PDB file of C-alpha atoms and ligand atoms in Angstrom:
ATOM      1  CA  MET A  70    -137.034  47.212  64.268  1.00 61.00           C
ATOM      2  CA  LYS A  71    -136.011  43.989  66.047  1.00 79.00           C
ATOM      3  CA  LYS A  72    -136.357  42.025  62.775  1.00 83.00           C
ATOM      4  CA  TRP A  73    -133.914  44.370  61.077  1.00 78.00           C
ATOM      5  CA  VAL A  74    -131.346  43.906  63.845  1.00 78.00           C
ATOM      6  CA  ILE A  75    -131.631  40.099  63.563  1.00 81.00           C
ATOM      7  CA  PHE A  76    -131.346  40.329  59.763  1.00 78.00           C
ATOM      8  CA  ILE A  77    -128.189  42.478  59.881  1.00 79.00           C
ATOM      9  CA  LEU A  78    -126.594  40.266  62.542  1.00 82.00           C
ATOM     10  CA  SER A  79    -127.338  37.139  60.462  1.00 81.00           C
ATOM     11  CA  VAL A  80    -125.759  38.669  57.347  1.00 77.00           C
ATOM     12  CA  LEU A  81    -122.706  39.690  59.356  1.00 79.00           C
ATOM     13  CA  PHE A  82    -122.422  36.179  60.806  1.00 77.00           C
ATOM     14  CA  ILE A  83    -122.544  34.563  57.332  1.00 74.00           C
ATOM     15  CA  VAL A  84    -119.947  36.978  55.929  1.00 66.00           C
ATOM     16  CA  VAL A  85    -117.581  36.266  58.842  1.00 64.00           C
ATOM     17  CA  LEU A  86    -118.040  32.482  58.411  1.00 59.00           C
ATOM     18  CA  ALA A  87    -117.398  32.651  54.655  1.00 61.00           C
ATOM     19  CA  PHE A  88    -114.260  34.726  55.228  1.00 54.00           C
ATOM     20  CA  TRP A  89    -113.010  32.401  57.946  1.00 57.00           C
ATOM     21  CA  PHE A  90    -113.432  29.211  55.918  1.00 55.00           C
ATOM     22  CA  SER A  91    -111.854  30.533  52.719  1.00 56.00           C
ATOM     23  CA  CYS A  92    -108.441  31.804  53.838  1.00 49.00           C
ATOM     24  CA  ASN A  93    -107.934  32.724  57.439  1.00 52.00           C
ATOM     25  CA  PRO A  94    -105.311  35.498  57.586  1.00 46.00           C
ATOM     26  CA  PHE A  95    -105.254  35.409  61.386  1.00 50.00           C
ATOM     27  CA  SER A  96    -103.838  31.891  61.541  1.00 49.00           C
ATOM     28  CA  ASP A  97    -100.169  32.267  62.452  1.00 44.00           C
ATOM     29  CA  SER A  98     -99.243  28.595  62.083  1.00 48.00           C
ATOM     30  CA  GLU A  99     -99.345  26.625  58.856  1.00 50.00           C
ATOM     31  CA  VAL A 100    -102.390  27.757  56.897  1.00 48.00           C
ATOM     32  CA  ASN A 101    -105.041  25.093  57.314  1.00 48.00           C
ATOM     33  CA  ASN A 102    -107.388  25.972  54.516  1.00 47.00           C
ATOM     34  CA  THR A 103    -107.012  25.823  50.797  1.00 47.00           C
ATOM     35  CA  PHE A 104    -108.531  28.079  48.218  1.00 48.00           C
ATOM     36  CA  ASP A 105    -107.761  26.648  44.838  1.00 51.00           C
ATOM     37  CA  VAL A 106    -108.794  28.142  41.538  1.00 53.00           C
ATOM     38  CA  LEU A 107    -108.422  26.550  38.128  1.00 54.00           C
ATOM     39  CA  ASP A 108    -107.512  29.460  35.923  1.00 55.00           C
ATOM     40  CA  GLY A 109    -109.241  28.271  32.791  1.00 54.00           C
ATOM     41  CA  SER A 110    -106.181  27.353  30.700  1.00 57.00           C
ATOM     42  CA  GLY A 111    -107.364  23.860  29.860  1.00 60.00           C
ATOM     43  CA  SER A 112    -107.249  22.961  33.559  1.00 63.00           C
ATOM     44  CA  SER A 113    -103.472  22.652  33.285  1.00 81.00           C
ATOM     45  CA  ARG A 114    -102.704  25.410  35.766  1.00 87.00           C
ATOM     46  CA  LEU A 115    -103.782  25.767  39.339  1.00 94.00           C
ATOM     47  CA  THR A 116    -103.587  29.119  41.081  1.00 95.00           C
ATOM     48  CA  ILE A 117    -103.419  28.909  44.863  1.00 96.00           C
ATOM     49  CA  THR A 118    -103.479  31.548  47.554  1.00 97.00           C
ATOM     50  CA  CYS A 119    -102.998  29.259  50.596  1.00 97.00           C
ATOM     51  CA  THR A 120    -100.858  26.259  51.469  1.00 98.00           C
ATOM     52  CA  ILE A 121    -102.331  22.961  50.240  1.00 98.00           C
ATOM     53  CA  VAL A 122    -102.646  20.773  53.331  1.00 98.00           C
ATOM     54  CA  VAL A 123    -102.263  17.051  52.650  1.00 98.00           C
ATOM     55  CA  ASN A 124    -103.070  14.920  55.679  1.00 98.00           C
ATOM     56  CA  GLY A 125    -103.468  11.156  55.462  1.00 98.00           C
ATOM     57  CA  SER A 126    -104.136  11.198  51.735  1.00 97.00           C
ATOM     58  CA  THR A 127    -102.580  11.384  48.285  1.00 98.00           C
ATOM     59  CA  TRP A 128    -102.637  14.662  46.378  1.00 98.00           C
ATOM     60  CA  ASP A 129    -102.098  13.873  42.687  1.00 97.00           C
ATOM     61  CA  GLY A 130    -101.644  16.951  40.505  1.00 96.00           C
ATOM     62  CA  GLY A 131    -102.232  15.061  37.273  1.00 94.00           C
ATOM     63  CA  GLY A 132     -99.467  17.101  35.608  1.00 95.00           C
ATOM     64  CA  GLN A 133    -100.858  20.518  36.481  1.00 95.00           C
ATOM     65  CA  THR A 134     -98.646  23.519  37.205  1.00 97.00           C
ATOM     66  CA  ILE A 135     -99.221  25.423  40.429  1.00 97.00           C
ATOM     67  CA  THR A 136     -98.882  29.182  40.583  1.00 97.00           C
ATOM     68  CA  ALA A 137     -98.810  30.670  44.089  1.00 98.00           C
ATOM     69  CA  VAL A 138    -100.239  34.152  44.580  1.00 97.00           C
ATOM     70  CA  GLY A 139     -99.570  36.200  47.712  1.00 98.00           C
ATOM     71  CA  MET A 140     -97.531  33.453  49.403  1.00 98.00           C
ATOM     72  CA  GLY A 141     -94.017  34.772  48.819  1.00 98.00           C
ATOM     73  CA  ASP A 142     -91.735  35.817  45.992  1.00 98.00           C
ATOM     74  CA  GLY A 143     -89.448  32.777  45.816  1.00 98.00           C
ATOM     75  CA  SER A 144     -86.458  34.800  47.020  1.00 98.00           C
ATOM     76  CA  GLN A 145     -84.218  33.983  49.990  1.00 98.00           C
ATOM     77  CA  ASP A 146     -86.549  35.874  52.347  1.00 98.00           C
ATOM     78  CA  GLU A 147     -87.719  33.812  55.324  1.00 98.00           C
ATOM     79  CA  GLY A 148     -91.391  33.688  56.243  1.00 96.00           C
ATOM     80  CA  GLN A 149     -92.739  32.658  52.845  1.00 98.00           C
ATOM     81  CA  LYS A 150     -95.580  30.143  52.819  1.00 98.00           C
ATOM     82  CA  ALA A 151     -95.195  26.492  51.923  1.00 98.00           C
ATOM     83  CA  ILE A 152     -96.912  25.316  48.755  1.00 98.00           C
ATOM     84  CA  PHE A 153     -97.665  21.934  50.378  1.00 98.00           C
ATOM     85  CA  SER A 154     -97.812  20.876  54.025  1.00 98.00           C
ATOM     86  CA  ILE A 155     -97.693  17.078  54.168  1.00 98.00           C
ATOM     87  CA  THR A 156     -98.536  14.833  57.133  1.00 98.00           C
ATOM     88  CA  ASN A 157     -98.735  11.078  56.547  1.00 98.00           C
ATOM     89  CA  GLY A 158     -99.446  11.729  52.899  1.00 98.00           C
ATOM     90  CA  THR A 159     -98.200  11.806  49.339  1.00 98.00           C
ATOM     91  CA  VAL A 160     -97.810  14.601  46.803  1.00 98.00           C
ATOM     92  CA  ARG A 161     -97.160  13.602  43.201  1.00 98.00           C
ATOM     93  CA  ASN A 162     -97.295  14.579  39.542  1.00 97.00           C
ATOM     94  CA  VAL A 163     -97.194  18.337  39.774  1.00 98.00           C
ATOM     95  CA  THR A 164     -95.021  21.265  38.708  1.00 98.00           C
ATOM     96  CA  ILE A 165     -94.534  24.073  41.183  1.00 98.00           C
ATOM     97  CA  GLY A 166     -94.013  27.130  39.004  1.00 98.00           C
ATOM     98  CA  PRO A 167     -92.294  30.282  40.219  1.00 98.00           C
ATOM     99  CA  PRO A 168     -92.596  31.708  42.790  1.00 98.00           C
ATOM    100  CA  ALA A 169     -91.989  28.382  44.556  1.00 98.00           C
ATOM    101  CA  CYS A 170     -92.000  30.221  47.938  1.00 98.00           C
ATOM    102  CA  ASP A 171     -90.951  27.901  50.800  1.00 98.00           C
ATOM    103  CA  GLY A 172     -91.578  24.743  48.774  1.00 98.00           C
ATOM    104  CA  MET A 173     -92.973  21.666  50.468  1.00 99.00           C
ATOM    105  CA  HIS A 174     -93.018  20.951  54.221  1.00 99.00           C
ATOM    106  CA  PHE A 175     -92.897  17.491  55.746  1.00 99.00           C
ATOM    107  CA  MET A 176     -94.976  17.746  58.929  1.00 98.00           C
ATOM    108  CA  GLY A 177     -94.791  14.201  60.290  1.00 98.00           C
ATOM    109  CA  GLY A 178     -95.624  10.546  59.891  1.00 98.00           C
ATOM    110  CA  ASN A 179     -94.629   8.608  56.826  1.00 98.00           C
ATOM    111  CA  SER A 180     -94.780  10.963  53.874  1.00 98.00           C
ATOM    112  CA  THR A 181     -93.736  10.899  50.247  1.00 98.00           C
ATOM    113  CA  ILE A 182     -93.121  13.275  47.364  1.00 99.00           C
ATOM    114  CA  THR A 183     -92.705  11.819  43.905  1.00 98.00           C
ATOM    115  CA  ASN A 184     -92.544  13.148  40.353  1.00 98.00           C
ATOM    116  CA  VAL A 185     -92.609  16.799  41.347  1.00 98.00           C
ATOM    117  CA  SER A 186     -90.889  19.431  39.245  1.00 98.00           C
ATOM    118  CA  VAL A 187     -89.648  22.736  40.636  1.00 98.00           C
ATOM    119  CA  PRO A 188     -87.944  24.564  37.735  1.00 98.00           C
ATOM    120  CA  ASP A 189     -86.964  27.541  39.902  1.00 98.00           C
ATOM    121  CA  VAL A 190     -86.586  26.619  43.584  1.00 99.00           C
ATOM    122  CA  GLY A 191     -87.713  29.329  46.018  1.00 98.00           C
ATOM    123  CA  GLU A 192     -86.269  29.835  49.523  1.00 98.00           C
ATOM    124  CA  ASP A 193     -85.788  26.055  49.479  1.00 98.00           C
ATOM    125  CA  ALA A 194     -87.683  23.151  47.917  1.00 99.00           C
ATOM    126  CA  CYS A 195     -88.535  20.782  50.748  1.00 99.00           C
ATOM    127  CA  THR A 196     -88.068  21.046  54.510  1.00 99.00           C
ATOM    128  CA  VAL A 197     -88.421  18.488  57.287  1.00 99.00           C
ATOM    129  CA  LYS A 198     -90.333  20.489  59.911  1.00 98.00           C
ATOM    130  CA  LYS A 199     -91.377  17.652  62.256  1.00 98.00           C
ATOM    131  CA  PRO A 200     -90.078  14.150  63.021  1.00 98.00           C
ATOM    132  CA  GLY A 201     -90.955  11.425  60.558  1.00 98.00           C
ATOM    133  CA  THR A 202     -89.929   9.008  57.843  1.00 99.00           C
ATOM    134  CA  TYR A 203     -89.812  10.612  54.448  1.00 99.00           C
ATOM    135  CA  THR A 204     -89.043   9.942  50.777  1.00 99.00           C
ATOM    136  CA  ILE A 205     -88.565  12.314  47.850  1.00 98.00           C
ATOM    137  CA  SER A 206     -88.100  10.551  44.531  1.00 99.00           C
ATOM    138  CA  ASN A 207     -88.032  11.036  40.766  1.00 99.00           C
ATOM    139  CA  SER A 208     -88.248  14.784  41.087  1.00 99.00           C
ATOM    140  CA  THR A 209     -86.471  17.674  39.390  1.00 99.00           C
ATOM    141  CA  LEU A 210     -85.452  20.717  41.388  1.00 98.00           C
ATOM    142  CA  ASN A 211     -83.398  23.372  39.630  1.00 98.00           C
ATOM    143  CA  GLU A 212     -81.963  26.861  40.157  1.00 98.00           C
ATOM    144  CA  ALA A 213     -81.615  26.998  43.943  1.00 98.00           C
ATOM    145  CA  ALA A 214     -79.990  30.199  45.251  1.00 98.00           C
ATOM    146  CA  ASP A 215     -79.098  28.210  48.391  1.00 98.00           C
ATOM    147  CA  LYS A 216     -80.037  24.679  49.468  1.00 98.00           C
ATOM    148  CA  VAL A 217     -82.603  22.434  47.800  1.00 99.00           C
ATOM    149  CA  PHE A 218     -83.453  20.312  50.846  1.00 99.00           C
ATOM    150  CA  GLN A 219     -83.458  21.423  54.493  1.00 99.00           C
ATOM    151  CA  ILE A 220     -83.700  19.172  57.583  1.00 99.00           C
ATOM    152  CA  ASN A 221     -84.981  20.905  60.732  1.00 98.00           C
ATOM    153  CA  ASP A 222     -86.067  17.890  62.809  1.00 98.00           C
ATOM    154  CA  LEU A 223     -85.369  14.234  63.526  1.00 98.00           C
ATOM    155  CA  CYS A 224     -85.967  11.970  60.572  1.00 98.00           C
ATOM    156  CA  THR A 225     -84.960   9.177  58.322  1.00 98.00           C
ATOM    157  CA  ILE A 226     -85.173  10.578  54.827  1.00 99.00           C
ATOM    158  CA  THR A 227     -84.454   9.102  51.408  1.00 99.00           C
ATOM    159  CA  TYR A 228     -83.704  11.252  48.373  1.00 99.00           C
ATOM    160  CA  SER A 229     -84.015   8.903  45.439  1.00 98.00           C
ATOM    161  CA  ARG A 230     -83.259   9.567  41.760  1.00 98.00           C
ATOM    162  CA  ASN A 231     -83.786  13.342  41.950  1.00 99.00           C
ATOM    163  CA  ASN A 232     -82.119  15.615  39.420  1.00 99.00           C
ATOM    164  CA  CYS A 233     -80.820  19.122  40.112  1.00 99.00           C
ATOM    165  CA  ARG A 234     -78.814  21.739  38.290  1.00 98.00           C
ATOM    166  CA  ASN A 235     -77.500  25.168  39.292  1.00 98.00           C
ATOM    167  CA  ILE A 236     -77.811  24.788  43.038  1.00 98.00           C
ATOM    168  CA  VAL A 237     -75.676  25.705  46.047  1.00 98.00           C
ATOM    169  CA  LYS A 238     -76.338  22.645  48.263  1.00 98.00           C
ATOM    170  CA  TYR A 239     -78.424  19.538  47.721  1.00 99.00           C
ATOM    171  CA  VAL A 240     -79.239  18.852  51.400  1.00 99.00           C
ATOM    172  CA  GLN A 241     -78.335  20.399  54.732  1.00 98.00           C
ATOM    173  CA  GLN A 242     -79.192  19.742  58.358  1.00 98.00           C
ATOM    174  CA  ASN A 243     -80.099  22.910  60.241  1.00 98.00           C
ATOM    175  CA  GLY A 244     -77.026  24.894  61.300  1.00 97.00           C
ATOM    176  CA  GLY A 245     -75.375  24.209  64.650  1.00 95.00           C
ATOM    177  CA  MET A 246     -77.632  21.236  65.516  1.00 97.00           C
ATOM    178  CA  THR A 247     -76.269  17.969  66.888  1.00 95.00           C
ATOM    179  CA  TRP A 248     -79.344  15.723  66.930  1.00 98.00           C
ATOM    180  CA  LYS A 249     -79.397  12.762  64.574  1.00 98.00           C
ATOM    181  CA  CYS A 250     -80.884  12.504  61.132  1.00 98.00           C
ATOM    182  CA  THR A 251     -80.323   9.583  58.800  1.00 99.00           C
ATOM    183  CA  VAL A 252     -80.103  10.558  55.159  1.00 99.00           C
ATOM    184  CA  TYR A 253     -80.025   8.281  52.116  1.00 99.00           C
ATOM    185  CA  ILE A 254     -79.118   9.763  48.745  1.00 99.00           C
ATOM    186  CA  ASP A 255     -79.793   7.151  46.103  1.00 98.00           C
ATOM    187  CA  GLY A 256     -78.948   8.077  42.517  1.00 98.00           C
ATOM    188  CA  GLY A 257     -79.771  11.285  40.717  1.00 98.00           C
ATOM    189  CA  THR A 258     -77.837  13.672  38.527  1.00 98.00           C
ATOM    190  CA  LEU A 259     -76.659  16.717  40.457  1.00 98.00           C
ATOM    191  CA  ASN A 260     -74.820  19.206  38.310  1.00 98.00           C
ATOM    192  CA  ASN A 261     -73.388  22.695  38.730  1.00 98.00           C
ATOM    193  CA  ILE A 262     -73.298  22.679  42.516  1.00 98.00           C
ATOM    194  CA  SER A 263     -71.412  25.644  43.960  1.00 98.00           C
ATOM    195  CA  ASP A 264     -70.957  24.308  47.513  1.00 98.00           C
ATOM    196  CA  CYS A 265     -71.621  20.644  48.290  1.00 99.00           C
ATOM    197  CA  ILE A 266     -74.108  17.787  48.098  1.00 99.00           C
ATOM    198  CA  GLY A 267     -74.509  17.263  51.857  1.00 99.00           C
ATOM    199  CA  HIS A 268     -73.748  19.403  54.918  1.00 98.00           C
ATOM    200  CA  SER A 269     -74.341  18.895  58.648  1.00 98.00           C
ATOM    201  CA  TYR A 270     -72.792  19.989  61.943  1.00 98.00           C
ATOM    202  CA  SER A 271     -73.972  16.838  63.711  1.00 98.00           C
ATOM    203  CA  PRO A 272     -71.501  13.991  64.421  1.00 98.00           C
ATOM    204  CA  SER A 273     -74.468  11.719  65.169  1.00 98.00           C
ATOM    205  CA  SER A 274     -76.072  12.200  61.756  1.00 98.00           C
ATOM    206  CA  ILE A 275     -75.357   9.681  59.012  1.00 98.00           C
ATOM    207  CA  PHE A 276     -75.428  10.416  55.304  1.00 99.00           C
ATOM    208  CA  TYR A 277     -75.479   7.337  53.046  1.00 99.00           C
ATOM    209  CA  HIS A 278     -75.068   7.717  49.311  1.00 99.00           C
ATOM    210  CA  ARG A 279     -74.840   5.638  46.157  1.00 98.00           C
ATOM    211  CA  ASN A 280     -74.950   6.044  42.370  1.00 98.00           C
ATOM    212  CA  ILE A 281     -74.828   9.843  42.406  1.00 98.00           C
ATOM    213  CA  SER A 282     -73.746  11.395  39.136  1.00 98.00           C
ATOM    214  CA  SER A 283     -72.263  14.869  39.522  1.00 98.00           C
ATOM    215  CA  ASN A 284     -69.772  17.158  37.833  1.00 97.00           C
ATOM    216  CA  LEU A 285     -68.696  18.390  41.301  1.00 98.00           C
ATOM    217  CA  ASP A 286     -65.298  17.081  42.379  1.00 98.00           C
ATOM    218  CA  ARG A 287     -65.911  14.054  44.604  1.00 98.00           C
ATOM    219  CA  SER A 288     -63.752  15.492  47.403  1.00 98.00           C
ATOM    220  CA  LYS A 289     -66.325  18.288  47.774  1.00 98.00           C
ATOM    221  CA  TRP A 290     -69.470  16.172  47.914  1.00 98.00           C
ATOM    222  CA  PHE A 291     -69.843  16.139  51.713  1.00 98.00           C
ATOM    223  CA  ARG A 292     -68.794  18.825  54.184  1.00 98.00           C
ATOM    224  CA  GLY A 293     -69.182  18.986  57.972  1.00 98.00           C
ATOM    225  CA  GLU A 294     -69.199  16.778  61.049  1.00 98.00           C
ATOM    226  CA  MET A 295     -71.592  14.009  60.043  1.00 98.00           C
ATOM    227  CA  GLN A 296     -70.674  10.414  59.191  1.00 98.00           C
ATOM    228  CA  VAL A 297     -70.667   9.657  55.457  1.00 98.00           C
ATOM    229  CA  TYR A 298     -70.851   6.189  53.922  1.00 98.00           C
ATOM    230  CA  GLU A 299     -71.256   4.868  50.409  1.00 98.00           C
ATOM    231  CA  TYR A 300     -73.814   2.045  50.523  1.00 98.00           C
TER     232      TYR A 300
HETATM  233  C1  ADA B 457     -81.916  28.722  57.147  1.00 81.92           C
HETATM  234  C2  ADA B 457     -82.037  29.115  58.592  1.00 81.92           C
HETATM  235  C3  ADA B 457     -82.684  28.009  59.389  1.00 81.92           C
HETATM  236  C4  ADA B 457     -83.999  27.576  58.754  1.00 81.92           C
HETATM  237  C5  ADA B 457     -83.789  27.239  57.316  1.00 81.92           C
HETATM  238  C6  ADA B 457     -85.100  26.910  56.636  1.00 81.92           C
HETATM  239  O1  ADA B 457     -80.973  27.708  57.003  1.00 81.92           O
HETATM  240  O2  ADA B 457     -80.757  29.392  59.125  1.00 81.92           O
HETATM  241  O3  ADA B 457     -82.925  28.423  60.704  1.00 81.92           O
HETATM  242  O4  ADA B 457     -84.955  28.595  58.843  1.00 81.92           O
HETATM  243  O5  ADA B 457     -83.179  28.305  56.642  1.00 81.92           O
HETATM  244  O6  ADA B 457     -85.795  26.013  57.099  1.00 81.92           O
HETATM  245  O7  ADA B 457     -85.409  27.569  55.656  1.00 81.92           O
HETATM  246 CA1   CA B 458     -84.296  29.579  55.175  1.00 81.92          CA
HETATM  247 CA1   CA B 459     -87.043  27.504  54.072  1.00 81.92          CA
END
């Protein structure tokens, strides 16, 4: 009798552990586990069901396309999951296919995104969530129903040689905030923008730009209270 009780308890314990370490649905912060499945199409697609957490390392997609399942629908609904959560790390060489959910989150340190393609931006493509020094370069981010890049915390951030088309805004600092962010926009082709390239309510923020190519009238490139300089 006692043996049976121990056996059942052991099985239960193993099942709970396996569940916990695959995808913990009770975690209310950024999801800290990944559960990645190659879907068998020549290893060129990667189906994920949790945020990929990059911390102190480089995540190189090798040209694969990510498909997120159960993480959001790529609409303007808040509360969708990030595809990547990046702390002191690099994400490169990957396509984020639709639904692109809440894109990529910068979570601190010195972090970089390069050569990432998002053909159909979700709620937004990349958000500064915590203070840090960040770079996004040589990436393509199209079809954004609102902004492409969102800044929600202190940072120095460089957007370098990124291309976008059919977007509302390229980058905005969170609404109503007056803390400082320093933004560099260096190059890139930004076409069919319905609002502006940069927007901020903060007089202490500085937006530097150079070599931008855009079919938006230059008088509409920057809107708001921030300082704007060509460099
Ligand atoms: C909107 C919203 C912000 C923030 C942002 C984001 O701009 O008003 O509070 O949530 O989206 O990070 O997606
Ligand atoms: Ca939002
Ligand atoms: Ca968002």
